[in-house]
Tab-separated table of C-alpha atoms in Angstrom:
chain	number	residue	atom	x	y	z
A	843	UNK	CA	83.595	54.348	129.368
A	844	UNK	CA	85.057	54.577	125.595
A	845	UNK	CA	87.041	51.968	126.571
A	846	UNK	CA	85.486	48.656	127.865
A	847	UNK	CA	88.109	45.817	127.972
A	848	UNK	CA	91.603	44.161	128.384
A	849	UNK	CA	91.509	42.044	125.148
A	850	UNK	CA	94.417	40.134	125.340
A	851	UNK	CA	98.436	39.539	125.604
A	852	UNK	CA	101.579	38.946	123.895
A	853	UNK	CA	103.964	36.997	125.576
A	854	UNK	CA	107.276	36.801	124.604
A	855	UNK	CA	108.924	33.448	125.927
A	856	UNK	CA	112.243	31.232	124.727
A	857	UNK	CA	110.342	27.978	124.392
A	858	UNK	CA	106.610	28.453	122.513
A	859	UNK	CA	105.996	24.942	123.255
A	860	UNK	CA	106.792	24.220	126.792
A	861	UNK	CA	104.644	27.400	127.753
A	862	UNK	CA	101.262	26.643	125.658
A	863	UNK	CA	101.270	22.986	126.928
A	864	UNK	CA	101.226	24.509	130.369
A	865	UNK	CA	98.191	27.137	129.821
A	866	UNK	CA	96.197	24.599	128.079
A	867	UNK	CA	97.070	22.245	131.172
A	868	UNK	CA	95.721	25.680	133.250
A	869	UNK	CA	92.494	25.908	131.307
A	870	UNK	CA	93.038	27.662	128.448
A	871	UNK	CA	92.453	26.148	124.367
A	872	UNK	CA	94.929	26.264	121.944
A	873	UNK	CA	94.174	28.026	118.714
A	874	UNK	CA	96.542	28.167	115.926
A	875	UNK	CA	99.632	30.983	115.437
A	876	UNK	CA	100.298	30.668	119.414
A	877	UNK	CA	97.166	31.842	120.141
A	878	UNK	CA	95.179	30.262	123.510
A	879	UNK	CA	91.837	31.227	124.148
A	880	UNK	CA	88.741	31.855	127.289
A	881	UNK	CA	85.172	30.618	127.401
A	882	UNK	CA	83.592	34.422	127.046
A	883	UNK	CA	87.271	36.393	125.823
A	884	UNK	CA	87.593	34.537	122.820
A	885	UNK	CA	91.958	34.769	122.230
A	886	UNK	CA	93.623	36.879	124.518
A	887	UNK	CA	96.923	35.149	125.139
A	888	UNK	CA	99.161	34.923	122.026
A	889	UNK	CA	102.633	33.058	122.647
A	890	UNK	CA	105.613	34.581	120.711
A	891	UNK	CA	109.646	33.148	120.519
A	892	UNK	CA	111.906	35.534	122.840
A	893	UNK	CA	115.058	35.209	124.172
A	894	UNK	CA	113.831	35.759	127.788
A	895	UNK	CA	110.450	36.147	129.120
A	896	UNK	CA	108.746	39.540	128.049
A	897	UNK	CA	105.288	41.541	127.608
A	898	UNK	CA	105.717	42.076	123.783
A	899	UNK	CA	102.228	43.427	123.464
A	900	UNK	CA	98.576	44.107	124.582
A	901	UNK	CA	95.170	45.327	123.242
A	902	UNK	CA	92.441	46.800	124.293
A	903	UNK	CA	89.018	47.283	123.292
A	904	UNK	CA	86.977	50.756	122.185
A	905	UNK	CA	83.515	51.125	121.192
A	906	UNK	CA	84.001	53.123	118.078
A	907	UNK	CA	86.113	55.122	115.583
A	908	UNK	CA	85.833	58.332	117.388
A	909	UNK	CA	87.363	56.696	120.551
A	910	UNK	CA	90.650	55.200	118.307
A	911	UNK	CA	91.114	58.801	116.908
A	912	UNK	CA	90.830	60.285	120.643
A	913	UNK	CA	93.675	57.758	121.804
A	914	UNK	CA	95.908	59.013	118.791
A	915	UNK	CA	95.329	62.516	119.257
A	916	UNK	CA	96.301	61.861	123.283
A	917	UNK	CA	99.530	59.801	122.385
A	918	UNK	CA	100.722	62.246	119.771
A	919	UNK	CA	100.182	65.423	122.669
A	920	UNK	CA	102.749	63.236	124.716
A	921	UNK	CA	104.960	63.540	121.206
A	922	UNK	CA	104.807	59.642	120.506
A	923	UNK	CA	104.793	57.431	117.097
A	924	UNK	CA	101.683	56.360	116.520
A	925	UNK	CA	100.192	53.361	113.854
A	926	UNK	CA	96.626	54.357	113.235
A	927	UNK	CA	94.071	53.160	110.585
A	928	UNK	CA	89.934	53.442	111.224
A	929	UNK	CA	89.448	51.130	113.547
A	930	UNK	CA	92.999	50.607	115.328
A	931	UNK	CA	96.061	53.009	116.725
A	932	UNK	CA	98.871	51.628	118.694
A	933	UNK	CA	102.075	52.831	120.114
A	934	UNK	CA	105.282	51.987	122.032
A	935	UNK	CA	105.609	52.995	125.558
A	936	UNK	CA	108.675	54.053	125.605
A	937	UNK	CA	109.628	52.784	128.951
A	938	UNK	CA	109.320	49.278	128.747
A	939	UNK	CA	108.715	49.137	125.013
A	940	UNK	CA	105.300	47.071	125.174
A	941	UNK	CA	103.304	47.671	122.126
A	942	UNK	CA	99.890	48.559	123.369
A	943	UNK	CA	97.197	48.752	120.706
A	944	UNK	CA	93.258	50.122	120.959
A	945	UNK	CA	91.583	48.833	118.731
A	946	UNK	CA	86.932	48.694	117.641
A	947	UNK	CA	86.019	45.633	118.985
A	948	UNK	CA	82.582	44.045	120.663
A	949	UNK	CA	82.019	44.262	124.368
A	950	UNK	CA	82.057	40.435	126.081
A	951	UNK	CA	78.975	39.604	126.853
A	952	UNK	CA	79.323	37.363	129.538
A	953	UNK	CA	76.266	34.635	130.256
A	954	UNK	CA	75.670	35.312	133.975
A	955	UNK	CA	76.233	32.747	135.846
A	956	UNK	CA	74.193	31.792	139.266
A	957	UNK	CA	75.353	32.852	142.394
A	958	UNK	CA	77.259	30.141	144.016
A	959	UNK	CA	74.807	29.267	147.321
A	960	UNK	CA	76.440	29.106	150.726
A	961	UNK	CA	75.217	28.335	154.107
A	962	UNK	CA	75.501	30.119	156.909
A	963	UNK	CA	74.642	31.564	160.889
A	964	UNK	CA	70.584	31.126	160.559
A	965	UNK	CA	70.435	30.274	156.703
A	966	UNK	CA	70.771	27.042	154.950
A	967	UNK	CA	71.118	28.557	151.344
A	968	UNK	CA	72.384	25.641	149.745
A	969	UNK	CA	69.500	23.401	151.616
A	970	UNK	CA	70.308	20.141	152.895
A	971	UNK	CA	72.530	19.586	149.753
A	972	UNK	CA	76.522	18.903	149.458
A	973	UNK	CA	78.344	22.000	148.779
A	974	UNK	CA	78.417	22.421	145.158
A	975	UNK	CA	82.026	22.978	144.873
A	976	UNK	CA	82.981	19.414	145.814
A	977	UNK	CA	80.957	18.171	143.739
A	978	UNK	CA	82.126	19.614	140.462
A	979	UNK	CA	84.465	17.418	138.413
A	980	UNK	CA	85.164	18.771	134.973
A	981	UNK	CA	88.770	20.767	134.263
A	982	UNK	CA	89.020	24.653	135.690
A	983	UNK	CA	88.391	26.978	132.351
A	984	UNK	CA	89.129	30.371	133.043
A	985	UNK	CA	86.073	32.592	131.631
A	986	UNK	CA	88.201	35.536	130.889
A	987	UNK	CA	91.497	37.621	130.857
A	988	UNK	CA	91.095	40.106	134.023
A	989	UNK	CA	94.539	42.175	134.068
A	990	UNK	CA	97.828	42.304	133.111
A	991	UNK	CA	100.788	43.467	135.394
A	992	UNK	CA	104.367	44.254	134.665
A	993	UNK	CA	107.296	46.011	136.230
A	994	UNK	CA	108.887	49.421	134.668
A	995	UNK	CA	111.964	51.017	135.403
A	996	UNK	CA	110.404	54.021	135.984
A	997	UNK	CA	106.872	54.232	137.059
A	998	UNK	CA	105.616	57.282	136.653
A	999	UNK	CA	106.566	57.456	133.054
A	1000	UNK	CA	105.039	54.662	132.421
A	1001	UNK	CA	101.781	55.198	134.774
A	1002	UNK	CA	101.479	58.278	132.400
A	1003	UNK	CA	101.341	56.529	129.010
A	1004	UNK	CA	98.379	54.824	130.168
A	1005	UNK	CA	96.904	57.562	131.855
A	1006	UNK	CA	97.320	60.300	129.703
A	1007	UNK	CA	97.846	58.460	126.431
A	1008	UNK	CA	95.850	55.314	126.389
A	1009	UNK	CA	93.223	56.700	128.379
A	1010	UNK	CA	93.168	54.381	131.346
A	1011	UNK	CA	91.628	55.516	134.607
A	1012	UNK	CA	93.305	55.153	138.279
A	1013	UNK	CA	91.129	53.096	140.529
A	1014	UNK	CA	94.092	52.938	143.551
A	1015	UNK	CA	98.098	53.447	144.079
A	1016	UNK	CA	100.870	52.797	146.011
A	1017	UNK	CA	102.518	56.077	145.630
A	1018	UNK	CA	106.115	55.531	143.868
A	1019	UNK	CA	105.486	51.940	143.659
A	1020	UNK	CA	102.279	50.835	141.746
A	1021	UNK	CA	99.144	52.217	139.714
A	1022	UNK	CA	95.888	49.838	139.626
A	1023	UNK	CA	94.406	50.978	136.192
A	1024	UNK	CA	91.058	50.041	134.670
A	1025	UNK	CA	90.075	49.595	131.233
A	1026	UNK	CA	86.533	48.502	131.951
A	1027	UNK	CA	84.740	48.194	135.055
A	1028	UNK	CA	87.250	45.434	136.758
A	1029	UNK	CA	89.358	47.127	139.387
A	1030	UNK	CA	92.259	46.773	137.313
A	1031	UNK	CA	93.540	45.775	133.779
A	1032	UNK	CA	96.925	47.136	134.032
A	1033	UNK	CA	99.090	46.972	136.546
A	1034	UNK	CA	102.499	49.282	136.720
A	1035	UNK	CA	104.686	48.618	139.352
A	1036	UNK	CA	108.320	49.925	139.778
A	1037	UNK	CA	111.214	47.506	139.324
A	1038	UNK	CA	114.472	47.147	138.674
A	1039	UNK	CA	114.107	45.555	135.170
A	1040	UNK	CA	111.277	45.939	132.548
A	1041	UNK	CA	109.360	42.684	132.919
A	1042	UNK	CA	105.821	41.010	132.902
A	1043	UNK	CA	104.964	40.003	136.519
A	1044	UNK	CA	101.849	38.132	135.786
A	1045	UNK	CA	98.851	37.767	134.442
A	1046	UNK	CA	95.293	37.415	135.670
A	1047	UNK	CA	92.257	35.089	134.639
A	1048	UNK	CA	88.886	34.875	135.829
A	1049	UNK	CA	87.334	32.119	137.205
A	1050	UNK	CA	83.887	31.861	138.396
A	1051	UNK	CA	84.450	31.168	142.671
A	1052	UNK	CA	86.920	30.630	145.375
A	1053	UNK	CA	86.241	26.665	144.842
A	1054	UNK	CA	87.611	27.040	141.005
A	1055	UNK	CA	90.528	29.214	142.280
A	1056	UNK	CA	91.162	26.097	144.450
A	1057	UNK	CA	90.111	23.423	142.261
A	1058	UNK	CA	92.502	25.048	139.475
A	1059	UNK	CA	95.609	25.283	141.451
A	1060	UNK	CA	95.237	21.733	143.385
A	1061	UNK	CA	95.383	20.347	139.554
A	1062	UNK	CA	98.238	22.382	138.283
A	1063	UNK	CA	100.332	21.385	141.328
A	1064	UNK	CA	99.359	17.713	141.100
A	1065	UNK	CA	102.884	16.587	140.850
A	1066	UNK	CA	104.453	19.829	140.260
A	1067	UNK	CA	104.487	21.748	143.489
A	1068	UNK	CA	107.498	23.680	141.426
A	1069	UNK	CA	104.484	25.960	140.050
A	1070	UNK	CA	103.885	27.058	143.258
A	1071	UNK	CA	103.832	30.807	144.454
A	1072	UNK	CA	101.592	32.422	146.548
A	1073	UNK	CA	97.830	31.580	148.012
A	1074	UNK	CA	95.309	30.769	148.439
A	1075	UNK	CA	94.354	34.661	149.668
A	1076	UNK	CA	91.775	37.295	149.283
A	1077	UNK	CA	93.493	40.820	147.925
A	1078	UNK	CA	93.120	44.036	150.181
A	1079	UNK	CA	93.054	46.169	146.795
A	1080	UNK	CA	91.166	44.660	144.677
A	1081	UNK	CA	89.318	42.383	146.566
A	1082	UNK	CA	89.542	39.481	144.732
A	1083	UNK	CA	90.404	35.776	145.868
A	1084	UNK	CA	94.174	35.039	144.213
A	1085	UNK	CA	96.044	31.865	143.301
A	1086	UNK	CA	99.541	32.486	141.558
A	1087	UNK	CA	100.973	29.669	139.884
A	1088	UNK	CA	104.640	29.792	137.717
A	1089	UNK	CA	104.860	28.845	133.556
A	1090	UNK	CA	108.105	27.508	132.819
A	1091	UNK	CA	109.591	30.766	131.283
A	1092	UNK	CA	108.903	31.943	134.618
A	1093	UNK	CA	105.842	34.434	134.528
A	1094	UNK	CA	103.175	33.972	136.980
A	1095	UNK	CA	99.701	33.417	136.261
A	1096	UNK	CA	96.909	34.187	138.874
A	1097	UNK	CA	93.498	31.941	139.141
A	1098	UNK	CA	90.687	34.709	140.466
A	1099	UNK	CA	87.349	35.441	141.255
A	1100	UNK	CA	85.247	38.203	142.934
A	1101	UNK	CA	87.138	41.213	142.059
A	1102	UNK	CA	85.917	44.762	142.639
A	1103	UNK	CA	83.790	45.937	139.912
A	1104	UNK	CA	83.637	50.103	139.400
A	1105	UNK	CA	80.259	49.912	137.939
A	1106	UNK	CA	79.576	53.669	138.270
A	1107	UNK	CA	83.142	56.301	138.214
A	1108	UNK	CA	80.951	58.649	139.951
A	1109	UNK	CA	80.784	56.216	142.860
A	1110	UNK	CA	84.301	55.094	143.143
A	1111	UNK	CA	86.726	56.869	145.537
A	1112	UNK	CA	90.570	56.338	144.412
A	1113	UNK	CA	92.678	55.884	147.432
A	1114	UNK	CA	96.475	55.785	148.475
A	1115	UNK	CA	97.795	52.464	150.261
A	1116	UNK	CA	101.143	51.768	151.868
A	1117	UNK	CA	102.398	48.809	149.932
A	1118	UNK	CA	102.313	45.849	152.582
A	1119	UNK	CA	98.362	46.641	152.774
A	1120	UNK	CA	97.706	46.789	149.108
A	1121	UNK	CA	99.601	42.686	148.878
A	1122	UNK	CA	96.706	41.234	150.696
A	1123	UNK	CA	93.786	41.016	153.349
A	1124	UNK	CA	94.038	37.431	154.931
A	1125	UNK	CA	96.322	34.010	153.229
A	1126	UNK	CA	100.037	33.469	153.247
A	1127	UNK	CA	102.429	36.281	153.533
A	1128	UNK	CA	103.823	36.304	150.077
A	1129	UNK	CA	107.372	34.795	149.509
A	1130	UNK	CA	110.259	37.449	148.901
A	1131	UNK	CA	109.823	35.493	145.070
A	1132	UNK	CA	106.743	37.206	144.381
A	1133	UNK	CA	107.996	40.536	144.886
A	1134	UNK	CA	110.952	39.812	143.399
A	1135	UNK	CA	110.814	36.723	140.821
A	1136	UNK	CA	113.812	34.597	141.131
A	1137	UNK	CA	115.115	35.280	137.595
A	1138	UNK	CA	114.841	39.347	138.485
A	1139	UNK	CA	118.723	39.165	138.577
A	1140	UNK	CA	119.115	37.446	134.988
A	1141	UNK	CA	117.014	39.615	133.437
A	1142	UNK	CA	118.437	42.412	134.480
A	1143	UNK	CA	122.000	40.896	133.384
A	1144	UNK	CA	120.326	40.242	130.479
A	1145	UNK	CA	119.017	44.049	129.769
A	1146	UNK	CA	122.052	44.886	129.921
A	1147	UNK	CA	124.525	42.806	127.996
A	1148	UNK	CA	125.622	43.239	124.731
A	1149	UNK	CA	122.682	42.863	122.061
């Protein structure tokens, strides 16, 4: 595909500091101009002052020219504003006025990694060893942004920006209430779900097992079960093992591995899920605060007061 990643994010939060201190406590390494960056992804979170919590902005990454003018000619069909140059376009969607750029970048070339051995019925994989995942003591660094997910008053509008516009392509949905969209050949890189209030629901970060998912969130919560929200759980759609931890603005921000990789379009078969099958396969049931954060309410005062 033209397009071949989620390159990063612009968060909008009320208190820069607060926030970075707790994604470089999560993994990531601060860079300068609020920018925190991934082992292979280089800087894909960028930190912004905001009154409340808010997806400002995100970018994603095309293979050539000829792919940045194909995103402008798509956005201008749906009659939107468009800032183009050679290399970059970008535009508003309208709906929850996220700036989403495309823009010629390189692919990430990840280094693979070994498959982490397990034992099991008949097969001692890992030999007469300790599991490898207890034995690992350095910090959790998350290799890579995976997806972004925010809520949108109205859905399908939004759905079609990405869609039609941007050039995204549908890997599931939850008719009415949530498209899983793919940018490369994760799953999902964008997330739309229907809510009550524009907002960024969370963001996603890959990490290289199950025993980093874990590993990650025991440290974060050492002495702060606050950050708490859902897991550990493996996703129905998706696939993937999920940890979801809370910054102090309030946005959630999932540890995961082993997600479901559309290596071939061909291949892949879209389907339609009811929504409690799509939230996940085994874990916790989530808490009524992941579907709907506990700040929901303010920001929806806030949306609508006086500017």
């Amino acid at each position: 595909m033209a397009l071949h990643r989620l390159g990063s994010v612009t968060i909008g939060v009320p208190d820069v500091g607060a926030v970075a201190a707790y994604y470089e406590e999560f993994g990531l390494t601060r860079e300068g101009d609020g920018w925190l960056s991934t082992t292979d992804g280089g800087r894909q979170l960028r930190l912004v002052p905001a009154p409340t919590r808010r997806l400002a902005g995100l970018s994603i990454g095309a293979d050539d020219p000829d792919d940045v003018r194909s995103v402008e000619s798509r956005l201008r069909a749906l009659g939107l504003a468009v800032e183009v140059t050679d290399s970059r376009v970008a535009a508003i969607e309208p709906v929850t006025g996220v700036r989403v750029e495309v823009a010629v970048s390189p692919r990430v070339a990840q280094p693979e990694v070994a498959a982490t051995p397990y034992n099991g019925p008949g097969r001692a994989d890992r030999g007469t060893g300790r599991a490898p995942g207890i034995l690992r003591e350095g910090r959790v660094r998350p290799r890579r942004l995976g997806h972004v997910v925010m809520g949108s008053v109205d859905q399908e509008a939004s759905r079609r920006f990405f869609t039609e516009g941007i050039g995204l392509k549908i890997s599931d949905e939850v008719p009415g209430v949530a498209s899983f969209m793919r940018c490369s050949t994760d799953h999902h890189n964008v997330l739309v779900s229907g809510a009550p209030v524009n907002f960024v629901h969370h963001t996603s970060w890959q990490v290289d097992d199950v025993d980093e998912i874990g590993r990650g969130a025991t440290a974060m919560l050492a002495g702060h079960p606050e950050r708490h929200v859902w897991g550990l759980g493996r996703h129905h759609v998706g696939s993937n093992f999920f940890w979801y931890l809370k910054d102090p603005a309030g946005n959630f921000a999932e540890y995961y591995s082993d997600m479901d990789c559309v290596v071939d379009d061909a291949l892949w078969k879209p389907e339609v899920w009811d929504g409690a099958k799509s939230l996940f396969s085994w874990g916790p049931p989530p808490p009524p605060s992941f579907v709907e954060p506990d700040d929901l309410a303010a920001l929806m005062a806030g949306a609508h007061s006086p500017r």
